[in-house]
């Protein structure tokens, strides 16, 4: 039967081992290919957010752009802002191999999938709108 002092020693050893594992993960140098990947992802994310904010801003300022088609384009821009601001950082976190709990990882992956699919569905809505505008022209 372990005594209280043995339990305390075991708890301290496990805590120190966890700390050492975390510090090794955090201080290990990234390979150049991974650093290039992260740099490119950051550039894409920043340009995506800035460009799509400008799209939303242009539609908001210009009253002639407040049409059904432009509502779909604003929807796509908002979905792409979410992709740039949330999905790309989560994808970088996943690709680094950061060790997380199972449910945290599941939450990250589900967020990536849902927001990416929202962008794809906004593209589908624009395509259907354009098809109907060509097929059934305004009278």
Coordinates of N, CA, C and O in Angstrom, one line a residue:
X1 N 0.8 -1.2 0.0 CA 0.0 0.0 0.0 C 0.9 1.2 0.0 O 1.7 1.4 0.9
X2 N 0.7 2.1 -1.0 CA 1.5 3.3 -1.0 C 1.1 4.3 0.1 O -0.1 4.5 0.4
X3 N 2.1 4.9 0.7 CA 1.8 5.9 1.8 C 1.6 7.2 1.1 O 1.7 7.4 -0.1
X4 N 1.2 8.2 2.0 CA 1.0 9.5 1.5 C 2.2 10.1 0.9 O 2.1 10.9 -0.1
X5 N 3.4 9.9 1.5 CA 4.6 10.5 1.0 C 4.9 9.8 -0.4 O 5.4 10.5 -1.3
X6 N 4.6 8.6 -0.6 CA 4.9 7.9 -1.9 C 3.9 8.5 -2.9 O 4.3 8.7 -4.1
X7 N 2.7 8.7 -2.6 CA 1.7 9.2 -3.5 C 2.1 10.7 -3.9 O 2.0 11.0 -5.1
X8 N 2.6 11.4 -2.9 CA 3.0 12.8 -3.2 C 4.2 12.8 -4.1 O 4.3 13.6 -5.1
X9 N 5.2 11.9 -3.9 CA 6.3 11.8 -4.7 C 6.0 11.4 -6.2 O 6.5 11.9 -7.1
X10 N 5.1 10.4 -6.3 CA 4.6 10.0 -7.6 C 3.9 11.1 -8.3 O 4.1 11.3 -9.5
X11 N 3.1 11.9 -7.6 CA 2.4 13.0 -8.2 C 3.4 14.0 -8.7 O 3.2 14.6 -9.8
X12 N 4.4 14.3 -7.9 CA 5.4 15.3 -8.3 C 6.2 14.8 -9.6 O 6.5 15.6 -10.5
X13 N 6.5 13.6 -9.6 CA 7.3 13.0 -10.7 C 6.4 13.1 -12.0 O 6.9 13.5 -13.1
X14 N 5.2 12.7 -11.9 CA 4.3 12.8 -13.1 C 4.1 14.3 -13.5 O 4.1 14.5 -14.7
X15 N 4.0 15.2 -12.6 CA 3.8 16.6 -13.0 C 5.1 17.1 -13.6 O 5.0 17.8 -14.6
X16 N 6.2 16.7 -13.1 CA 7.5 17.2 -13.7 C 7.7 16.6 -15.1 O 8.2 17.2 -16.0
X17 N 7.3 15.3 -15.3 CA 7.4 14.7 -16.6 C 6.5 15.3 -17.6 O 6.9 15.6 -18.7
X18 N 5.3 15.7 -17.2 CA 4.4 16.4 -18.1 C 5.0 17.8 -18.5 O 4.9 18.2 -19.6
X19 N 5.6 18.5 -17.5 CA 6.2 19.8 -17.7 C 7.4 19.7 -18.7 O 7.5 20.5 -19.6
X20 N 8.2 18.6 -18.5 CA 9.3 18.4 -19.4 C 8.9 18.1 -20.8 O 9.4 18.6 -21.8
X21 N 7.9 17.3 -20.9 CA 7.4 16.9 -22.2 C 6.8 18.2 -22.9 O 7.1 18.4 -24.1
X22 N 6.1 19.0 -22.2 CA 5.5 20.2 -22.8 C 6.6 21.2 -23.2 O 6.5 21.8 -24.3
X23 N 7.6 21.3 -22.4 CA 8.7 22.3 -22.7 C 9.5 21.7 -23.9 O 10.0 22.5 -24.7
X24 N 9.7 20.4 -24.0 CA 10.4 19.9 -25.2 C 9.6 20.2 -26.5 O 10.2 20.5 -27.5
X25 N 8.3 20.0 -26.4 CA 7.5 20.3 -27.6 C 7.5 21.7 -27.9 O 7.7 22.1 -29.1
X26 N 7.5 22.6 -26.9 CA 7.5 24.0 -27.2 C 8.8 24.6 -27.7 O 8.9 25.5 -28.4
X27 N 9.9 24.0 -27.2 CA 11.2 24.5 -27.6 C 11.9 23.9 -28.8 O 12.9 24.3 -29.2
X28 N 11.3 22.8 -29.3 CA 11.9 22.1 -30.4 C 11.8 23.0 -31.6 O 10.8 23.6 -31.9
X29 N 12.8 23.1 -32.4 CA 12.9 24.0 -33.6 C 12.0 23.3 -34.7 O 12.0 22.1 -34.9
X30 N 11.4 24.2 -35.4 CA 10.6 23.8 -36.5 C 11.5 23.5 -37.7 O 12.4 24.3 -38.0
X31 N 11.2 22.5 -38.5 CA 12.0 22.3 -39.7 C 11.7 23.5 -40.7 O 10.6 24.1 -40.6
X32 N 12.6 23.8 -41.6 CA 12.4 24.9 -42.5 C 11.1 24.7 -43.4 O 10.5 25.7 -43.6
X33 N 10.8 23.5 -43.7 CA 9.6 23.3 -44.6 C 8.3 23.7 -43.8 O 7.4 24.3 -44.3
X34 N 8.3 23.3 -42.5 CA 7.2 23.6 -41.6 C 7.1 25.1 -41.4 O 6.0 25.7 -41.4
X35 N 8.2 25.8 -41.2 CA 8.2 27.2 -41.0 C 7.7 27.9 -42.2 O 7.0 28.9 -42.1
X36 N 8.1 27.5 -43.4 CA 7.7 28.0 -44.7 C 6.2 27.9 -44.8 O 5.4 28.8 -45.2
X37 N 5.7 26.7 -44.5 CA 4.2 26.4 -44.5 C 3.5 27.4 -43.6 O 2.5 27.9 -44.0
X38 N 3.9 27.5 -42.4 CA 3.3 28.4 -41.4 C 3.3 29.8 -41.9 O 2.3 30.6 -41.9
X39 N 4.4 30.3 -42.5 CA 4.5 31.6 -43.0 C 3.6 31.9 -44.1 O 2.9 32.9 -44.2
X40 N 3.5 30.9 -45.0 CA 2.5 31.1 -46.2 C 1.1 31.1 -45.7 O 0.3 31.8 -46.2
X41 N 0.8 30.2 -44.7 CA -0.6 30.2 -44.2 C -0.9 31.5 -43.5 O -2.1 32.0 -43.7
X42 N 0.0 32.1 -42.8 CA -0.3 33.4 -42.2 C -0.5 34.5 -43.2 O -1.4 35.3 -43.1
X43 N 0.3 34.5 -44.3 CA 0.1 35.5 -45.4 C -1.2 35.3 -46.0 O -2.0 36.3 -46.3
X44 N -1.6 34.1 -46.3 CA -2.9 33.8 -46.9 C -4.1 34.2 -45.9 O -5.0 34.8 -46.4
X45 N -3.9 33.9 -44.6 CA -5.0 34.3 -43.7 C -5.1 35.8 -43.6 O -6.3 36.3 -43.6
X46 N -4.0 36.5 -43.5 CA -4.1 38.0 -43.4 C -4.7 38.6 -44.6 O -5.6 39.5 -44.6
X47 N -4.2 38.2 -45.8 CA -4.7 38.7 -47.0 C -6.2 38.4 -47.3 O -7.0 39.2 -47.8
X48 N -6.6 37.2 -46.8 CA -8.0 36.8 -46.9 C -8.9 37.7 -46.1 O -9.9 38.1 -46.5
X49 N -8.5 37.9 -44.9 CA -9.3 38.7 -44.0 C -9.4 40.2 -44.5 O -10.5 40.8 -44.6
X50 N -8.2 40.7 -44.9 CA -8.2 42.1 -45.3 C -9.1 42.3 -46.6 O -9.9 43.2 -46.7
X51 N -8.9 41.4 -47.6 CA -9.6 41.5 -48.8 C -11.1 41.3 -48.6 O -11.9 42.0 -49.3
X52 N -11.5 40.4 -47.8 CA -12.9 40.2 -47.6 C -13.6 41.2 -46.8 O -14.8 41.5 -47.0
X53 N -12.8 41.8 -45.9 CA -13.4 43.0 -45.2 C -13.6 44.1 -46.1 O -14.6 44.9 -46.0
X54 N -12.7 44.3 -47.1 CA -12.9 45.4 -48.1 C -14.1 45.1 -49.0 O -14.9 46.0 -49.3
X55 N -14.4 43.8 -49.3 CA -15.6 43.5 -50.0 C -16.9 43.8 -49.3 O -17.8 44.5 -49.8
X56 N -16.9 43.4 -48.0 CA -18.1 43.8 -47.2 C -18.2 45.3 -47.0 O -19.4 45.8 -47.1
X57 N -17.1 46.0 -46.8 CA -17.2 47.4 -46.7 C -17.7 48.1 -48.0 O -18.5 49.0 -48.0
X58 N -17.2 47.6 -49.2 CA -17.7 48.2 -50.4 C -19.2 48.0 -50.7 O -19.8 48.9 -51.1
X59 N -19.7 46.8 -50.3 CA -21.1 46.6 -50.5 C -21.9 47.4 -49.5 O -23.0 47.9 -49.8
X60 N -21.4 47.6 -48.3 CA -22.1 48.4 -47.3 C -22.1 49.9 -47.7 O -23.2 50.5 -47.5
X61 N -21.1 50.4 -48.3 CA -21.0 51.8 -48.6 C -21.8 52.1 -49.9 O -22.6 53.1 -50.0
X62 N -21.7 51.3 -50.9 CA -22.3 51.5 -52.2 C -23.7 51.0 -52.3 O -23.9 49.7 -52.3
X63 N -24.7 51.8 -52.4 CA -26.1 51.3 -52.4 C -26.5 50.6 -53.7 O -27.4 49.7 -53.6
X64 N -25.8 50.8 -54.8 CA -26.1 50.1 -56.0 C -25.7 48.7 -56.0 O -26.1 47.9 -56.8
X65 N -24.9 48.3 -55.0 CA -24.4 46.9 -54.9 C -25.3 46.1 -53.9 O -25.0 44.9 -53.7
X66 N -26.4 46.7 -53.5 CA -27.3 46.0 -52.5 C -28.3 45.2 -53.3 O -29.5 45.5 -53.4
X67 N -27.8 44.1 -54.0 CA -28.7 43.3 -54.8 C -28.6 41.9 -54.2 O -27.7 41.6 -53.4
X68 N -29.4 41.0 -54.7 CA -29.4 39.6 -54.2 C -28.1 38.9 -54.4 O -27.5 38.3 -53.6
X69 N -27.5 39.1 -55.6 CA -26.2 38.5 -56.0 C -25.1 39.0 -55.0 O -24.3 38.2 -54.5
X70 N -25.2 40.3 -54.7 CA -24.1 40.8 -53.8 C -24.4 40.4 -52.4 O -23.4 40.3 -51.6
X71 N -25.6 40.1 -52.0 CA -25.8 39.5 -50.7 C -25.1 38.2 -50.6 O -24.6 37.8 -49.5
X72 N -25.2 37.4 -51.7 CA -24.5 36.1 -51.7 C -23.0 36.3 -51.6 O -22.3 35.5 -51.0
X73 N -22.5 37.3 -52.3 CA -21.1 37.6 -52.3 C -20.6 38.1 -50.9 O -19.6 37.7 -50.4
X74 N -21.5 38.9 -50.2 CA -21.1 39.2 -48.8 C -21.1 38.0 -47.9 O -20.3 37.9 -47.0
X75 N -22.1 37.1 -48.2 CA -22.1 35.9 -47.4 C -20.8 35.1 -47.6 O -20.3 34.5 -46.6
X76 N -20.4 35.0 -48.8 CA -19.1 34.3 -49.1 C -18.0 35.0 -48.4 O -17.1 34.4 -47.9
X77 N -18.0 36.4 -48.5 CA -16.9 37.1 -47.9 C -16.9 36.9 -46.4 O -15.8 36.7 -45.8
X78 N -18.0 36.9 -45.7 CA -18.1 36.6 -44.3 C -17.6 35.2 -43.9 O -16.9 35.0 -42.9
X79 N -17.9 34.2 -44.8 CA -17.5 32.9 -44.6 C -15.9 32.8 -44.7 O -15.2 32.1 -44.0
X80 N -15.4 33.5 -45.7 CA -14.0 33.5 -45.9 C -13.2 34.3 -44.8 O -12.1 34.0 -44.5
X81 N -13.9 35.3 -44.3 CA -13.3 36.0 -43.1 C -13.1 35.0 -41.9 O -12.1 34.9 -41.3
X82 N -14.2 34.2 -41.7 CA -14.1 33.2 -40.7 C -13.0 32.1 -41.0 O -12.3 31.7 -40.1
X83 N -12.9 31.8 -42.2 CA -11.8 30.8 -42.6 C -10.5 31.5 -42.3 O -9.6 30.8 -41.7
X84 N -10.3 32.7 -42.7 CA -9.0 33.3 -42.5 C -8.6 33.6 -41.1 O -7.5 33.5 -40.6
X85 N -9.7 33.9 -40.3 CA -9.4 34.3 -38.9 C -9.4 33.1 -37.9 O -8.8 33.2 -36.9
X86 N -10.2 32.1 -38.3 CA -10.3 31.0 -37.3 C -9.7 29.7 -37.9 O -9.0 28.9 -37.2
X87 N -10.1 29.3 -39.1 CA -9.7 28.0 -39.6 C -8.2 27.9 -39.9 O -7.6 26.9 -39.5
X88 N -7.6 28.9 -40.5 CA -6.2 28.8 -40.8 C -5.3 28.7 -39.5 O -4.4 27.9 -39.4
X89 N -5.6 29.5 -38.5 CA -4.8 29.3 -37.2 C -5.1 27.9 -36.6 O -4.1 27.3 -36.1
X90 N -6.3 27.4 -36.7 CA -6.6 26.1 -36.2 C -5.8 25.0 -37.0 O -5.3 24.0 -36.5
X91 N -5.8 25.2 -38.3 CA -5.1 24.3 -39.2 C -3.6 24.3 -38.9 O -3.0 23.2 -38.9
X92 N -3.1 25.5 -38.6 CA -1.6 25.5 -38.2 C -1.4 24.8 -36.9 O -0.4 24.0 -36.8
X93 N -2.3 25.0 -36.0 CA -2.2 24.3 -34.7 C -2.2 22.8 -34.9 O -1.5 22.1 -34.3
X94 N -3.1 22.3 -35.7 CA -3.2 20.9 -36.0 C -2.0 20.4 -36.7 O -1.4 19.3 -36.4
X95 N -1.5 21.1 -37.7 CA -0.3 20.7 -38.5 C 1.0 20.6 -37.7 O 1.9 19.9 -37.9
X96 N 1.1 21.5 -36.7 CA 2.3 21.5 -35.8 C 2.4 20.2 -35.0 O 3.4 19.8 -34.7
X97 N 1.2 19.7 -34.7 CA 1.2 18.4 -33.9 C 1.1 18.7 -32.5 O 1.6 17.9 -31.7
X98 N 0.5 19.8 -32.1 CA 0.4 20.2 -30.7 C -0.5 19.1 -30.0 O -1.6 18.8 -30.5
X99 N 0.0 18.6 -28.9 CA -0.8 17.6 -28.2 C -1.9 18.2 -27.4 O -1.6 19.0 -26.6
X100 N -3.1 17.8 -27.7 CA -4.3 18.3 -27.0 C -5.1 17.1 -26.5 O -4.9 16.0 -26.9
X101 N -6.1 17.5 -25.7 CA -7.0 16.4 -25.3 C -7.9 16.0 -26.5 O -8.0 16.8 -27.5
X102 N -8.5 14.9 -26.5 CA -9.3 14.3 -27.6 C -10.4 15.3 -28.0 O -10.6 15.6 -29.1
X103 N -11.1 15.8 -27.0 CA -12.3 16.7 -27.3 C -11.8 18.0 -27.8 O -12.5 18.6 -28.7
X104 N -10.7 18.5 -27.4 CA -10.2 19.8 -28.0 C -9.8 19.6 -29.4 O -10.1 20.4 -30.3
X105 N -9.2 18.5 -29.7 CA -8.8 18.2 -31.1 C -10.1 18.0 -32.0 O -10.1 18.5 -33.1
X106 N -11.0 17.3 -31.4 CA -12.3 17.1 -32.1 C -13.0 18.5 -32.4 O -13.5 18.7 -33.5
X107 N -13.0 19.4 -31.4 CA -13.6 20.7 -31.6 C -12.8 21.5 -32.7 O -13.5 22.1 -33.5
X108 N -11.5 21.4 -32.7 CA -10.7 22.1 -33.7 C -11.1 21.6 -35.1 O -11.3 22.4 -36.0
X109 N -11.1 20.3 -35.3 CA -11.3 19.7 -36.6 C -12.8 20.0 -37.0 O -13.0 20.3 -38.2
X110 N -13.7 19.9 -36.1 CA -15.1 20.2 -36.5 C -15.3 21.6 -36.9 O -16.0 21.9 -37.8
X111 N -14.6 22.5 -36.2 CA -14.7 24.0 -36.5 C -14.1 24.2 -37.9 O -14.7 24.9 -38.7
X112 N -13.0 23.6 -38.2 CA -12.4 23.7 -39.5 C -13.3 23.2 -40.6 O -13.5 23.9 -41.6
X113 N -13.9 22.0 -40.4 CA -14.8 21.5 -41.4 C -16.1 22.3 -41.6 O -16.5 22.5 -42.7
X114 N -16.7 22.7 -40.5 CA -17.9 23.5 -40.6 C -17.7 24.8 -41.3 O -18.5 25.2 -42.2
X115 N -16.7 25.6 -40.9 CA -16.4 26.9 -41.6 C -16.0 26.7 -43.0 O -16.3 27.6 -43.8
X116 N -15.2 25.7 -43.3 CA -14.8 25.5 -44.7 C -16.1 25.1 -45.5 O -16.2 25.6 -46.7
X117 N -16.9 24.3 -45.0 CA -18.1 23.9 -45.7 C -19.1 25.1 -45.9 O -19.8 25.2 -46.9
X118 N -19.1 26.1 -45.0 CA -19.9 27.2 -45.1 C -19.5 28.1 -46.3 O -20.3 28.6 -47.1
X119 N -18.2 28.2 -46.5 CA -17.6 28.9 -47.6 C -18.0 28.2 -48.9 O -18.4 28.8 -49.9
X120 N -17.9 26.9 -49.0 CA -18.2 26.1 -50.2 C -19.7 26.2 -50.5 O -20.1 26.4 -51.6
X121 N -20.6 26.2 -49.5 CA -22.0 26.4 -49.7 C -22.4 27.8 -50.2 O -23.3 27.9 -51.0
X122 N -21.6 28.8 -49.7 CA -21.8 30.1 -50.2 C -21.5 30.2 -51.7 O -22.2 30.9 -52.5
X123 N -20.4 29.5 -52.1 CA -20.1 29.4 -53.5 C -21.1 28.7 -54.3 O -21.5 29.1 -55.5
X124 N -21.7 27.7 -53.8 CA -22.8 27.0 -54.4 C -24.0 27.9 -54.6 O -24.7 27.9 -55.7
X125 N -24.3 28.7 -53.6 CA -25.5 29.6 -53.7 C -25.2 30.6 -54.8 O -26.2 31.0 -55.6
X126 N -24.0 31.1 -54.9 CA -23.7 32.1 -56.0 C -23.8 31.4 -57.3 O -24.4 32.0 -58.3
X127 N -23.4 30.2 -57.5 CA -23.5 29.5 -58.7 C -24.9 29.3 -59.1 O -25.3 29.5 -60.3
X128 N -25.7 28.9 -58.2 CA -27.2 28.6 -58.5 C -27.8 30.0 -58.9 O -28.6 30.0 -59.8
X129 N -27.5 31.0 -58.1 CA -28.1 32.3 -58.5 C -27.7 32.8 -59.9 O -28.5 33.3 -60.6
X130 N -26.4 32.6 -60.2 CA -26.0 33.0 -61.6 C -26.7 32.1 -62.6 O -27.1 32.6 -63.7
X131 N -26.8 30.8 -62.4 CA -27.5 30.0 -63.3 C -28.9 30.4 -63.5 O -29.4 30.5 -64.7
X132 N -29.6 30.7 -62.5 CA -31.0 31.1 -62.6 C -31.2 32.4 -63.3 O -32.1 32.7 -64.0
X133 N -30.2 33.3 -63.0 CA -30.2 34.6 -63.7 C -30.1 34.5 -65.2 O -30.6 35.3 -66.0
X134 N -29.3 33.5 -65.6 CA -29.0 33.3 -67.1 C -30.2 32.5 -67.7 O -30.7 32.9 -68.7
X135 N -30.7 31.5 -67.0 CA -31.7 30.6 -67.5 C -33.1 31.3 -67.5 O -33.8 31.2 -68.4
X136 N -33.4 32.1 -66.4 CA -34.6 32.8 -66.3 C -34.3 34.3 -66.2 O -34.3 34.8 -65.1
X137 N -34.1 34.9 -67.4 CA -33.7 36.4 -67.3 C -34.9 37.2 -66.8 O -36.1 36.8 -66.9
X138 N -34.6 38.4 -66.2 CA -35.6 39.3 -65.7 C -36.4 39.8 -66.9 O -35.9 40.2 -67.9
X139 N -37.7 39.9 -66.7 CA -38.6 40.3 -67.8 C -38.9 41.8 -67.6 O -39.0 42.4 -66.6

